[in-house]
CSV table of C-alpha atoms and ligand atoms in Angstrom, one decimal:
chain,number,residue,atom,x,y,z
A,1,MET,CA,0.2,0.1,-0.1
A,2,ALA,CA,1.3,3.4,-0.7
A,3,SER,CA,2.1,5.8,2.1
A,4,SER,CA,0.8,9.1,2.4
A,5,PRO,CA,2.0,12.2,4.6
A,6,THR,CA,0.9,11.8,8.2
A,7,PRO,CA,1.1,14.5,10.7
A,8,GLY,CA,4.8,14.7,12.4
A,9,ASN,CA,6.0,13.7,9.0
A,10,ASN,CA,6.5,16.8,7.2
A,11,ARG,CA,8.9,15.8,4.6
A,12,PRO,CA,7.7,16.3,0.9
A,13,VAL,CA,6.4,13.3,-0.6
A,14,ARG,CA,8.7,11.8,-2.7
A,15,GLY,CA,7.5,12.7,-6.5
A,16,LYS,CA,9.0,11.6,-9.6
A,17,ALA,CA,12.0,13.9,-10.5
A,18,GLU,CA,11.5,16.0,-13.6
A,19,PRO,CA,14.0,14.8,-16.2
A,20,MET,CA,16.8,17.1,-16.4
A,21,PRO,CA,17.8,18.1,-19.9
A,22,ARG,CA,21.1,16.4,-20.5
A,23,PRO,CA,24.0,18.0,-22.2
A,24,SER,CA,24.4,17.1,-25.5
A,25,VAL,CA,27.2,17.2,-28.1
A,26,LEU,CA,25.0,16.5,-30.8
A,27,LYS,CA,21.8,18.2,-32.0
A,28,ASP,CA,20.4,14.8,-32.1
A,29,GLY,CA,21.2,11.0,-33.1
A,30,SER,CA,21.3,11.5,-36.9
A,31,LEU,CA,23.5,11.5,-39.8
A,32,GLU,CA,22.6,15.3,-40.3
A,33,ALA,CA,23.9,16.2,-36.7
A,34,ILE,CA,27.0,14.2,-37.4
A,35,ALA,CA,27.8,16.2,-40.3
A,36,GLU,CA,27.1,19.3,-39.0
A,37,PHE,CA,29.7,18.5,-36.4
A,38,ILE,CA,32.3,17.7,-39.2
A,39,THR,CA,31.6,20.9,-41.0
A,40,GLU,CA,31.6,23.0,-38.0
A,41,GLY,CA,35.2,21.8,-37.7
A,42,LYS,CA,34.9,19.9,-34.4
A,43,ALA,CA,36.3,16.6,-35.6
A,44,LYS,CA,39.9,16.9,-36.5
A,45,ASN,CA,40.7,13.0,-35.3
A,46,ILE,CA,38.4,10.7,-36.7
A,47,ILE,CA,38.3,7.0,-36.1
A,48,VAL,CA,36.8,4.4,-38.3
A,49,MET,CA,35.8,1.0,-37.1
A,50,SER,CA,34.6,-1.5,-39.4
A,51,GLY,CA,33.5,-4.9,-40.0
A,52,ALA,CA,32.4,-7.5,-42.7
A,53,GLY,CA,29.3,-5.2,-43.2
A,54,ILE,CA,31.5,-2.8,-45.3
A,55,SER,CA,32.5,-5.4,-47.8
A,56,THR,CA,29.3,-7.5,-48.5
A,57,ALA,CA,28.4,-4.9,-51.2
A,58,ALA,CA,32.0,-6.3,-52.8
A,59,GLY,CA,30.7,-9.9,-53.0
A,60,ILE,CA,32.3,-11.1,-49.5
A,61,PRO,CA,29.6,-12.8,-47.2
A,62,ASP,CA,30.0,-11.6,-43.6
A,63,PHE,CA,29.7,-14.0,-40.7
A,64,ARG,CA,26.6,-13.3,-39.0
A,65,SER,CA,23.8,-12.1,-41.8
A,66,PRO,CA,21.0,-14.4,-41.6
A,67,GLY,CA,20.9,-16.4,-45.0
A,68,THR,CA,23.7,-14.9,-46.8
A,69,GLY,CA,26.4,-14.9,-43.9
A,70,LEU,CA,29.2,-17.4,-44.1
A,71,TYR,CA,28.0,-19.1,-40.7
A,72,ASP,CA,24.7,-20.0,-42.7
A,73,ALA,CA,26.9,-21.2,-45.5
A,74,LEU,CA,29.3,-23.7,-43.7
A,75,GLY,CA,27.3,-26.8,-43.5
A,76,LYS,CA,29.5,-28.1,-46.4
A,77,TYR,CA,32.6,-28.4,-44.0
A,78,ASN,CA,30.7,-30.3,-41.5
A,79,LEU,CA,32.0,-28.4,-38.7
A,80,PRO,CA,30.9,-28.9,-34.9
A,81,TYR,CA,30.0,-25.1,-34.7
A,82,PRO,CA,30.2,-22.5,-37.4
A,83,GLU,CA,33.3,-20.6,-35.4
A,84,ALA,CA,35.3,-23.9,-35.7
A,85,VAL,CA,36.5,-22.9,-39.0
A,86,PHE,CA,38.4,-20.0,-37.4
A,87,ASP,CA,39.4,-21.6,-34.1
A,88,ILE,CA,42.9,-22.2,-33.7
A,89,SER,CA,42.8,-25.6,-31.6
A,90,PHE,CA,40.2,-26.9,-34.2
A,91,PHE,CA,42.5,-25.7,-37.2
A,92,LYS,CA,45.5,-27.8,-35.4
A,93,ASP,CA,43.4,-31.0,-35.8
A,94,THR,CA,41.3,-30.3,-39.0
A,95,PRO,CA,42.9,-27.6,-41.3
A,96,SER,CA,41.1,-28.5,-44.5
A,97,PRO,CA,38.1,-26.7,-43.7
A,98,PHE,CA,39.6,-23.3,-43.4
A,99,TYR,CA,42.0,-23.7,-46.5
A,100,ARG,CA,38.6,-24.4,-48.6
A,101,LEU,CA,36.9,-21.4,-47.1
A,102,ALA,CA,40.2,-19.2,-47.6
A,103,LYS,CA,40.2,-20.3,-51.1
A,104,GLU,CA,36.8,-18.6,-51.7
A,105,LEU,CA,37.9,-15.6,-49.7
A,106,TYR,CA,41.0,-15.1,-51.1
A,107,PRO,CA,42.0,-11.5,-51.8
A,108,GLY,CA,42.4,-10.5,-55.5
A,109,ASN,CA,39.0,-11.0,-56.8
A,110,PHE,CA,37.2,-8.2,-55.1
A,111,ARG,CA,37.2,-4.7,-55.3
A,112,PRO,CA,36.9,-1.7,-52.5
A,113,THR,CA,33.1,-0.4,-52.2
A,114,LEU,CA,32.3,3.2,-52.1
A,115,THR,CA,32.5,2.8,-48.0
A,116,HIS,CA,36.2,1.7,-48.3
A,117,TYR,CA,36.9,5.0,-50.2
A,118,PHE,CA,35.4,7.3,-48.0
A,119,LEU,CA,38.8,6.2,-45.5
A,120,PRO,CA,41.2,7.9,-48.3
A,121,LEU,CA,38.3,10.7,-48.4
A,122,LEU,CA,38.8,11.4,-44.8
A,123,ALA,CA,42.6,11.1,-45.1
A,124,LYS,CA,42.9,13.7,-47.8
A,125,LYS,CA,40.7,15.9,-45.7
A,126,ASN,CA,43.5,15.5,-42.7
A,127,LEU,CA,40.4,14.0,-40.6
A,128,LEU,CA,41.2,10.5,-40.2
A,129,LEU,CA,43.5,9.4,-37.0
A,130,ARG,CA,43.1,5.9,-38.0
A,131,SER,CA,41.0,3.2,-39.8
A,132,TYR,CA,40.6,0.2,-37.6
A,133,THR,CA,39.3,-3.1,-39.3
A,134,GLN,CA,38.4,-6.5,-38.3
A,135,ASN,CA,38.1,-7.5,-41.9
A,136,ILE,CA,40.8,-9.8,-43.3
A,137,ASP,CA,39.8,-8.8,-47.2
A,138,MET,CA,42.6,-6.2,-47.6
A,139,LEU,CA,40.1,-3.8,-49.4
A,140,GLU,CA,41.0,-0.7,-47.3
A,141,ARG,CA,44.7,-1.2,-48.8
A,142,LEU,CA,43.5,-1.4,-52.6
A,143,THR,CA,41.9,2.0,-52.0
A,144,GLY,CA,45.7,3.3,-52.1
A,145,ILE,CA,45.6,4.8,-48.5
A,146,ASP,CA,48.5,5.3,-46.7
A,147,GLU,CA,49.0,1.8,-44.8
A,148,GLU,CA,50.1,3.8,-41.5
A,149,LEU,CA,46.4,5.0,-41.2
A,150,LEU,CA,45.4,1.4,-41.0
A,151,VAL,CA,45.2,-0.9,-38.4
A,152,GLU,CA,44.0,-4.5,-39.6
A,153,ALA,CA,43.4,-5.8,-36.0
A,154,HIS,CA,42.3,-9.4,-37.4
A,155,GLY,CA,45.5,-9.4,-39.5
A,156,SER,CA,45.2,-10.4,-43.2
A,157,PHE,CA,46.2,-12.7,-45.8
A,158,ALA,CA,49.2,-10.5,-46.8
A,159,THR,CA,51.4,-12.3,-44.9
A,160,SER,CA,51.7,-15.9,-43.6
A,161,LYS,CA,53.6,-18.2,-41.2
A,162,CYS,CA,54.0,-21.6,-39.7
A,163,ILE,CA,51.9,-22.1,-36.8
A,164,LYS,CA,55.1,-24.1,-35.1
A,165,CYS,CA,58.2,-22.6,-35.4
A,166,SER,CA,56.9,-19.0,-36.9
A,167,LEU,CA,58.7,-19.3,-40.1
A,168,ARG,CA,57.3,-16.9,-42.4
A,169,SER,CA,56.3,-18.1,-46.0
A,170,GLU,CA,56.2,-16.4,-49.4
A,171,SER,CA,52.5,-15.1,-49.6
A,172,ASP,CA,52.9,-16.3,-53.3
A,173,HIS,CA,53.7,-20.0,-52.5
A,174,VAL,CA,50.8,-20.1,-49.9
A,175,LYS,CA,48.4,-18.8,-52.3
A,176,LYS,CA,49.2,-21.2,-54.7
A,177,HIS,CA,48.7,-24.2,-52.5
A,178,ILE,CA,45.6,-22.9,-51.4
A,179,MET,CA,44.3,-22.3,-54.8
A,180,ASN,CA,45.4,-25.9,-55.9
A,181,ASP,CA,43.7,-27.2,-52.9
A,182,GLN,CA,46.7,-28.2,-51.4
A,183,ILE,CA,47.9,-27.4,-47.7
A,184,PRO,CA,51.1,-25.4,-47.0
A,185,TYR,CA,53.5,-27.0,-45.0
A,186,CYS,CA,56.2,-25.4,-43.4
A,187,VAL,CA,59.7,-26.1,-45.2
A,188,LYS,CA,61.7,-26.2,-42.2
A,189,CYS,CA,59.4,-28.0,-39.5
A,190,GLY,CA,56.5,-29.4,-41.3
A,191,GLY,CA,54.0,-27.3,-39.5
A,192,LEU,CA,50.9,-25.7,-40.9
A,193,VAL,CA,51.4,-22.5,-42.6
A,194,LYS,CA,48.6,-20.3,-42.3
A,195,PRO,CA,47.8,-16.6,-43.5
A,196,GLU,CA,48.3,-14.2,-40.5
A,197,ILE,CA,44.6,-13.7,-39.8
A,198,THR,CA,43.8,-13.7,-36.2
A,199,PHE,CA,41.8,-16.8,-35.1
A,200,PHE,CA,39.8,-17.3,-32.3
A,201,GLY,CA,42.0,-18.3,-29.3
A,202,GLU,CA,45.0,-16.3,-30.9
A,203,ASP,CA,46.4,-12.9,-29.7
A,204,LEU,CA,45.6,-9.7,-31.8
A,205,PRO,CA,48.5,-8.2,-33.9
A,206,LEU,CA,50.9,-6.2,-31.4
A,207,ARG,CA,50.1,-3.2,-33.6
A,208,PHE,CA,46.4,-3.2,-32.5
A,209,GLY,CA,47.1,-2.8,-28.8
A,210,LYS,CA,49.9,-0.4,-29.3
A,211,LEU,CA,48.0,1.9,-31.4
A,212,ALA,CA,44.6,1.7,-29.8
A,213,GLN,CA,46.0,2.7,-26.3
A,214,VAL,CA,46.9,6.2,-27.9
A,215,ASP,CA,44.3,6.7,-30.8
A,216,PHE,CA,41.6,6.2,-28.9
A,217,LYS,CA,42.2,8.8,-26.1
A,218,LYS,CA,42.5,11.4,-29.0
A,219,CYS,CA,39.4,10.5,-30.8
A,220,ASP,CA,36.8,13.1,-31.5
A,221,LEU,CA,34.4,11.2,-33.8
A,222,LEU,CA,34.1,7.7,-34.1
A,223,ILE,CA,32.3,6.0,-36.9
A,224,VAL,CA,31.5,2.4,-36.6
A,225,LEU,CA,30.4,0.5,-39.9
A,226,GLY,CA,29.2,-2.6,-40.9
A,227,THR,CA,29.7,-4.7,-37.8
A,228,SER,CA,27.8,-6.8,-35.5
A,229,LEU,CA,30.1,-5.7,-32.6
A,230,GLN,CA,30.1,-9.2,-31.3
A,231,VAL,CA,33.8,-9.9,-31.2
A,232,GLU,CA,36.2,-9.1,-28.1
A,233,PRO,CA,38.2,-7.1,-27.7
A,234,PHE,CA,37.5,-5.3,-31.1
A,235,ASN,CA,34.1,-4.4,-30.0
A,236,ARG,CA,35.3,-2.8,-26.4
A,237,LEU,CA,37.1,-0.3,-28.8
A,238,ILE,CA,33.8,1.8,-29.0
A,239,THR,CA,33.9,2.3,-24.9
A,240,ARG,CA,37.5,3.5,-25.1
A,241,VAL,CA,36.5,7.1,-26.7
A,242,PRO,CA,36.5,10.1,-24.3
A,243,ALA,CA,33.2,10.6,-22.5
A,244,LYS,CA,32.2,13.7,-24.7
A,245,CYS,CA,33.3,12.3,-28.0
A,246,PRO,CA,30.4,11.6,-30.4
A,247,ARG,CA,29.8,8.3,-31.9
A,248,LEU,CA,27.9,7.0,-34.9
A,249,LEU,CA,27.0,3.7,-36.1
A,250,ILE,CA,26.1,2.8,-39.8
A,251,ASN,CA,24.9,-0.7,-40.0
A,252,ARG,CA,21.9,-3.0,-41.0
A,253,ASP,CA,21.1,-3.6,-37.4
A,254,ARG,CA,21.3,-2.1,-34.4
A,255,ALA,CA,24.5,-3.1,-32.3
A,256,GLY,CA,26.8,-2.5,-29.4
A,257,GLU,CA,23.9,-1.4,-27.4
A,258,GLU,CA,24.2,-4.2,-24.7
A,259,MET,CA,27.7,-3.8,-23.6
A,260,ARG,CA,28.8,-1.6,-20.6
A,261,MET,CA,29.4,2.0,-22.0
A,262,GLY,CA,27.4,1.0,-25.2
A,263,PHE,CA,25.7,2.8,-27.5
A,264,ASP,CA,22.5,4.5,-26.2
A,265,PHE,CA,20.8,5.5,-29.2
A,266,ASP,CA,17.7,5.5,-27.5
A,267,ASP,CA,18.9,8.1,-24.7
A,268,LYS,CA,18.4,5.6,-21.6
A,269,TRP,CA,20.7,7.8,-19.7
A,270,LYS,CA,23.9,5.5,-19.9
A,271,HIS,CA,26.3,8.4,-20.5
A,272,SER,CA,26.5,11.8,-18.8
A,273,VAL,CA,26.3,13.3,-22.4
A,274,LYS,CA,24.1,12.6,-25.2
A,275,ARG,CA,26.4,11.8,-28.2
A,276,ASP,CA,25.4,8.5,-30.2
A,277,ALA,CA,24.1,8.7,-33.6
A,278,LEU,CA,22.6,5.8,-35.7
A,279,PHE,CA,21.9,5.1,-39.5
A,280,LEU,CA,20.2,1.9,-40.0
A,281,GLY,CA,20.6,0.6,-43.6
A,282,ASN,CA,23.4,-0.1,-45.9
A,283,CYS,CA,26.7,1.2,-45.6
A,284,ASP,CA,27.1,2.4,-48.9
A,285,GLU,CA,24.0,4.5,-48.6
A,286,GLY,CA,24.5,6.1,-45.0
A,287,VAL,CA,28.4,6.8,-46.0
A,288,ARG,CA,27.1,8.6,-49.5
A,289,LYS,CA,24.4,10.5,-47.3
A,290,LEU,CA,26.8,11.8,-44.7
A,291,ALA,CA,29.4,12.7,-47.7
A,292,GLN,CA,26.7,14.5,-49.3
A,293,LEU,CA,25.7,16.1,-46.2
A,294,CYS,CA,29.3,17.4,-45.5
A,295,GLY,CA,29.4,18.5,-49.6
A,296,TRP,CA,31.9,15.9,-50.3
A,297,GLU,CA,29.6,13.4,-52.6
A,298,ASP,CA,31.5,14.1,-55.8
A,299,GLU,CA,34.9,13.8,-54.2
A,300,LEU,CA,33.9,10.5,-52.9
A,301,GLN,CA,32.6,9.0,-56.3
A,302,ALA,CA,35.6,10.2,-58.3
A,303,LEU,CA,37.9,8.5,-55.6
A,304,TYR,CA,35.6,5.3,-56.2
A,305,ASP,CA,35.5,5.7,-60.0
A,306,ASP,CA,39.2,6.4,-60.5
A,307,GLY,CA,40.1,3.5,-58.2
A,308,HIS,CA,37.9,0.9,-59.9
A,309,ALA,CA,39.0,2.5,-63.7
A,310,GLN,CA,42.8,1.9,-62.5
A,311,MET,CA,42.2,-1.8,-61.0
A,312,LYS,CA,40.0,-2.6,-64.2
A,313,LEU,CA,43.0,-1.5,-66.2
A,314,ALA,CA,45.4,-3.4,-64.2
A,315,GLU,CA,43.5,-6.5,-64.6
A,316,GLU,CA,43.0,-6.0,-68.4
A,317,MET,CA,46.5,-5.4,-68.8
A,318,GLU,CA,47.9,-8.4,-66.7
A,319,ALA,CA,45.4,-10.6,-68.6
A,320,LEU,CA,46.7,-9.3,-72.0
A,321,ALA,CA,50.6,-9.8,-71.0
A,322,LEU,CA,49.7,-13.4,-70.0
A,323,SER,CA,47.9,-14.1,-73.3
A,324,GLU,CA,50.6,-12.4,-75.2
A,325,ASN,CA,53.5,-14.4,-73.5
A,326,ASP,CA,51.2,-17.4,-74.2
A,327,LYS,CA,51.2,-16.2,-78.1
A,328,ALA,CA,54.8,-15.4,-78.0
A,329,LYS,CA,55.9,-18.9,-76.5
A,330,SER,CA,53.6,-20.9,-78.8
A,331,THR,CA,55.1,-19.0,-82.1
A,332,ASP,CA,58.6,-19.3,-80.7
A,333,ASP,CA,58.0,-23.0,-80.1
A,334,ASN,CA,56.5,-23.2,-83.9
A,335,LYS,CA,59.3,-21.4,-85.5
A,336,GLU,CA,62.0,-23.8,-83.6
A,337,THR,CA,60.6,-26.6,-85.0
A,338,LEU,CA,60.1,-25.2,-88.5
A,339,GLU,CA,63.5,-23.5,-88.7
A,340,ASP,CA,67.3,-24.0,-87.7
A,341,PRO,CA,67.6,-22.2,-84.7
A,342,GLU,CA,71.3,-21.6,-85.1
A,343,ALA,CA,70.8,-19.5,-88.2
A,344,LYS,CA,67.7,-17.9,-87.9
A,345,GLU,CA,68.0,-16.9,-84.1
A,346,GLU,CA,69.0,-13.3,-84.1
A,347,LEU,CA,66.4,-12.2,-86.9
A,348,LYS,CA,63.7,-14.2,-85.0
A,349,VAL,CA,64.5,-12.3,-81.5
A,350,LYS,CA,64.2,-8.9,-83.4
A,351,ASP,CA,61.1,-10.0,-85.2
A,352,THR,CA,59.2,-11.5,-82.0
A,353,LYS,CA,60.1,-8.3,-79.9
A,354,GLU,CA,58.7,-5.8,-82.6
A,355,ALA,CA,55.7,-7.9,-83.1
A,356,HIS,CA,54.7,-8.0,-79.5
A,357,ILE,CA,55.4,-4.6,-78.9
A,358,ASP,CA,53.1,-3.5,-81.6
A,359,THR,CA,50.4,-5.6,-80.8
A,360,ILE,CA,50.5,-4.8,-77.3
A,361,LYS,CA,50.7,-1.1,-77.6
A,362,ASP,CA,47.8,-1.2,-80.0
A,363,GLU,CA,45.5,-3.2,-77.8
A,364,LEU,CA,46.6,-1.1,-74.7
A,365,GLU,CA,45.6,2.1,-76.7
A,366,ASP,CA,42.3,0.3,-77.1
A,367,ILE,CA,41.7,-0.3,-73.7
A,368,ILE,CA,42.7,2.9,-72.5
A,369,SER,CA,40.3,4.8,-74.9
A,370,LYS,CA,37.8,3.1,-73.1
A,371,PHE,CA,38.4,4.8,-69.7
A,372,GLU,CA,37.5,8.4,-68.7
A,373,THR,CA,40.7,8.6,-66.8
A,374,ALA,CA,43.4,9.3,-69.2
A,375,ALA,CA,46.4,7.3,-69.5
A,376,VAL,CA,49.7,7.1,-71.5
A,377,ILE,CA,52.2,4.3,-72.1
A,378,SER,CA,55.3,5.7,-71.0
A,379,SER,CA,57.6,2.5,-71.9
A,380,THR,CA,57.3,-0.8,-73.6
A,381,THR,CA,60.2,-3.1,-73.3
A,382,ALA,CA,60.4,-6.7,-74.4
A,383,THR,CA,63.0,-9.4,-73.0
A,384,VAL,CA,63.8,-12.4,-74.7
A,385,GLU,CA,65.1,-15.2,-72.5
A,386,LYS,CA,67.0,-18.2,-74.1
A,387,THR,CA,67.5,-21.4,-72.3
A,388,VAL,CA,68.7,-25.0,-73.5
A,389,ASP,CA,66.3,-27.5,-72.6
A,390,GLY,CA,67.0,-31.2,-71.6
A,391,GLU,CA,67.7,-32.7,-75.2
A,392,GLY,CA,70.0,-29.6,-75.7
A,393,GLU,CA,67.5,-27.6,-77.9
A,394,VAL,CA,67.7,-23.7,-77.8
A,395,VAL,CA,64.3,-22.4,-76.3
A,396,THR,CA,63.6,-18.8,-76.3
A,397,GLU,CA,60.6,-17.2,-74.3
A,398,THR,CA,59.8,-13.6,-74.8
A,399,SER,CA,57.7,-11.4,-72.4
A,400,VAL,CA,56.5,-7.5,-72.8
A,401,GLU,CA,56.4,-5.1,-69.8
A,402,THR,CA,54.6,-1.9,-70.3
A,403,ASP,CA,54.3,0.8,-68.3
A,404,VAL,CA,51.1,3.0,-68.5
A,405,VAL,CA,50.9,6.3,-66.5
A,406,LEU,CA,47.7,7.3,-65.2
A,407,LEU,CA,46.6,10.8,-65.1
A,408,SER,CA,43.9,12.2,-63.1
A,409,LYS,CA,40.4,13.5,-64.7
A,410,ALA,CA,41.2,17.0,-65.5
B,501,CNA,P1,29.2,-10.2,-38.7
B,501,CNA,O1,29.2,-10.5,-37.1
B,501,CNA,O2,28.8,-10.9,-39.6
B,501,CNA,O3,28.3,-9.0,-38.7
B,501,CNA,C1,28.3,-7.8,-39.9
B,501,CNA,C2,27.4,-6.9,-39.6
B,501,CNA,O4,27.2,-5.9,-40.8
B,501,CNA,C3,25.9,-7.2,-39.1
B,501,CNA,O5,25.3,-6.6,-38.2
B,501,CNA,C4,25.2,-7.1,-40.8
B,501,CNA,O6,23.8,-6.7,-40.3
B,501,CNA,C5,25.7,-5.8,-41.1
B,501,CNA,N1,25.9,-5.7,-42.6
B,501,CNA,C6,26.1,-6.6,-43.5
B,501,CNA,N2,26.3,-6.3,-44.7
B,501,CNA,C7,25.9,-4.7,-44.8
B,501,CNA,C8,26.1,-3.7,-45.2
B,501,CNA,N3,26.0,-3.9,-46.7
B,501,CNA,N4,25.5,-2.7,-44.9
B,501,CNA,C9,25.4,-2.3,-43.5
B,501,CNA,N5,25.6,-3.3,-42.5
B,501,CNA,C10,25.9,-4.7,-43.4
B,501,CNA,O7,30.8,-9.5,-38.9
B,501,CNA,P2,31.6,-8.6,-37.9
B,501,CNA,O8,32.9,-8.0,-38.7
B,501,CNA,O9,31.0,-7.8,-36.9
B,501,CNA,O10,32.7,-9.8,-37.1
B,501,CNA,C11,34.0,-9.7,-37.2
B,501,CNA,C12,34.7,-10.9,-37.6
B,501,CNA,C13,33.9,-11.1,-39.0
B,501,CNA,C14,35.8,-10.4,-38.0
B,501,CNA,O11,36.4,-11.4,-37.1
B,501,CNA,C15,36.0,-10.6,-39.3
B,501,CNA,O12,37.6,-11.3,-39.5
B,501,CNA,C16,35.3,-11.5,-40.0
B,501,CNA,N6,35.1,-11.8,-41.4
B,501,CNA,C17,35.6,-10.8,-42.3
B,501,CNA,C18,35.1,-10.9,-43.4
B,501,CNA,C19,35.9,-9.8,-44.3
B,501,CNA,O13,36.9,-9.4,-44.2
B,501,CNA,N7,35.5,-9.1,-45.6
B,501,CNA,C20,34.3,-11.4,-44.1
B,501,CNA,C21,33.5,-12.3,-43.0
B,501,CNA,C22,34.0,-12.3,-41.8
């Protein structure tokens, strides 16, 4: 039963206190508020934290999205539980599921998304303190950003080492094995060689701890992109920015609200200051809108377009060079059988060099003309390697290297 005031007890009735207006560093929890904070010059040390959700638009599945995430697709690997594929104890006994998955995810087949290009854009504006990613796909690097600005918190495929003796292996060697469905073993001790991506049960790279300790204290705007914030210790980073530092989450679902000092989008008085903003939706959409609100949309689009044009050009050149080398090899082989190699060799070398340079130049100019980015061929050189095979026959192989200089759009 509720007590009522009685004679002799003249204390005021305890009513519900009027909620005090809480200080806020943002006008509200919207993208517009964050854009205002940036354009007013209040954010000079932005940290971006990201996860698999920034790469799904590139075609790389995330872990946890129902239906499309890797955890739902791992049935074919017969795992005891989905995370086992990235569990170091499980890997030591049963390495093949990881290598099969690595073949699917291996960098090289994917291009950065619009969201990835937001990083070099912030860097260009001198506003990016650091990008911390959980991703292992190396797509941030492909944007051409200064690698000093990146922390790959869960490692990457860039380097590999033996899990027993820690001997480093050439990444090309490891990639070749994985692509050929073979397990790479250490040449020194026979241990398993694993790309240096961090598995459950392994320590994060030293660079992560070292930089996080310094960076997060300085952060004046935290932007969190495409992550469920389920993986420790990475997820705890959102709690390490100063109390008045605004935090923005751009993600398909709400995340990071459960943890202590986590996000407080609904103003539940978790923090002394209102400072959290949320955009629910796709990263590319949210990032584009933020860039637009800051007046940077064209610059973001240009970075994306130029980056993709350069990658396409590089891929076409590589394919062309490969096919030209194949052609050169088969022409050389044919000539070898039809003519006396001793007598015709000098002439043949000269002919093949000139013919290949001409063909490559023509084809490259054709490719370049299709791009908006201007490019010039700065040099084309052909080399001819002569070797003697097991039967004493002279074998010549021609390879052509071409340097192309890309010019920015006027
Ligand atoms: P997760 O747990 O799978 O969460 C992904 C989050 O992103 C979910 O909340 C999704 O709703 C959201 N999401 C998915 N697509 C989009 C999109 N286009 N726009 C906005 N939101 C989107 O993945 P986390 O990154 O949170 O978990 C950390 C793991 C995942 C790290 O250890 C990574 O190494 C690992 N991982 C990395 C990659 C990669 O490198 N691309 C791929 C898969 C897993």
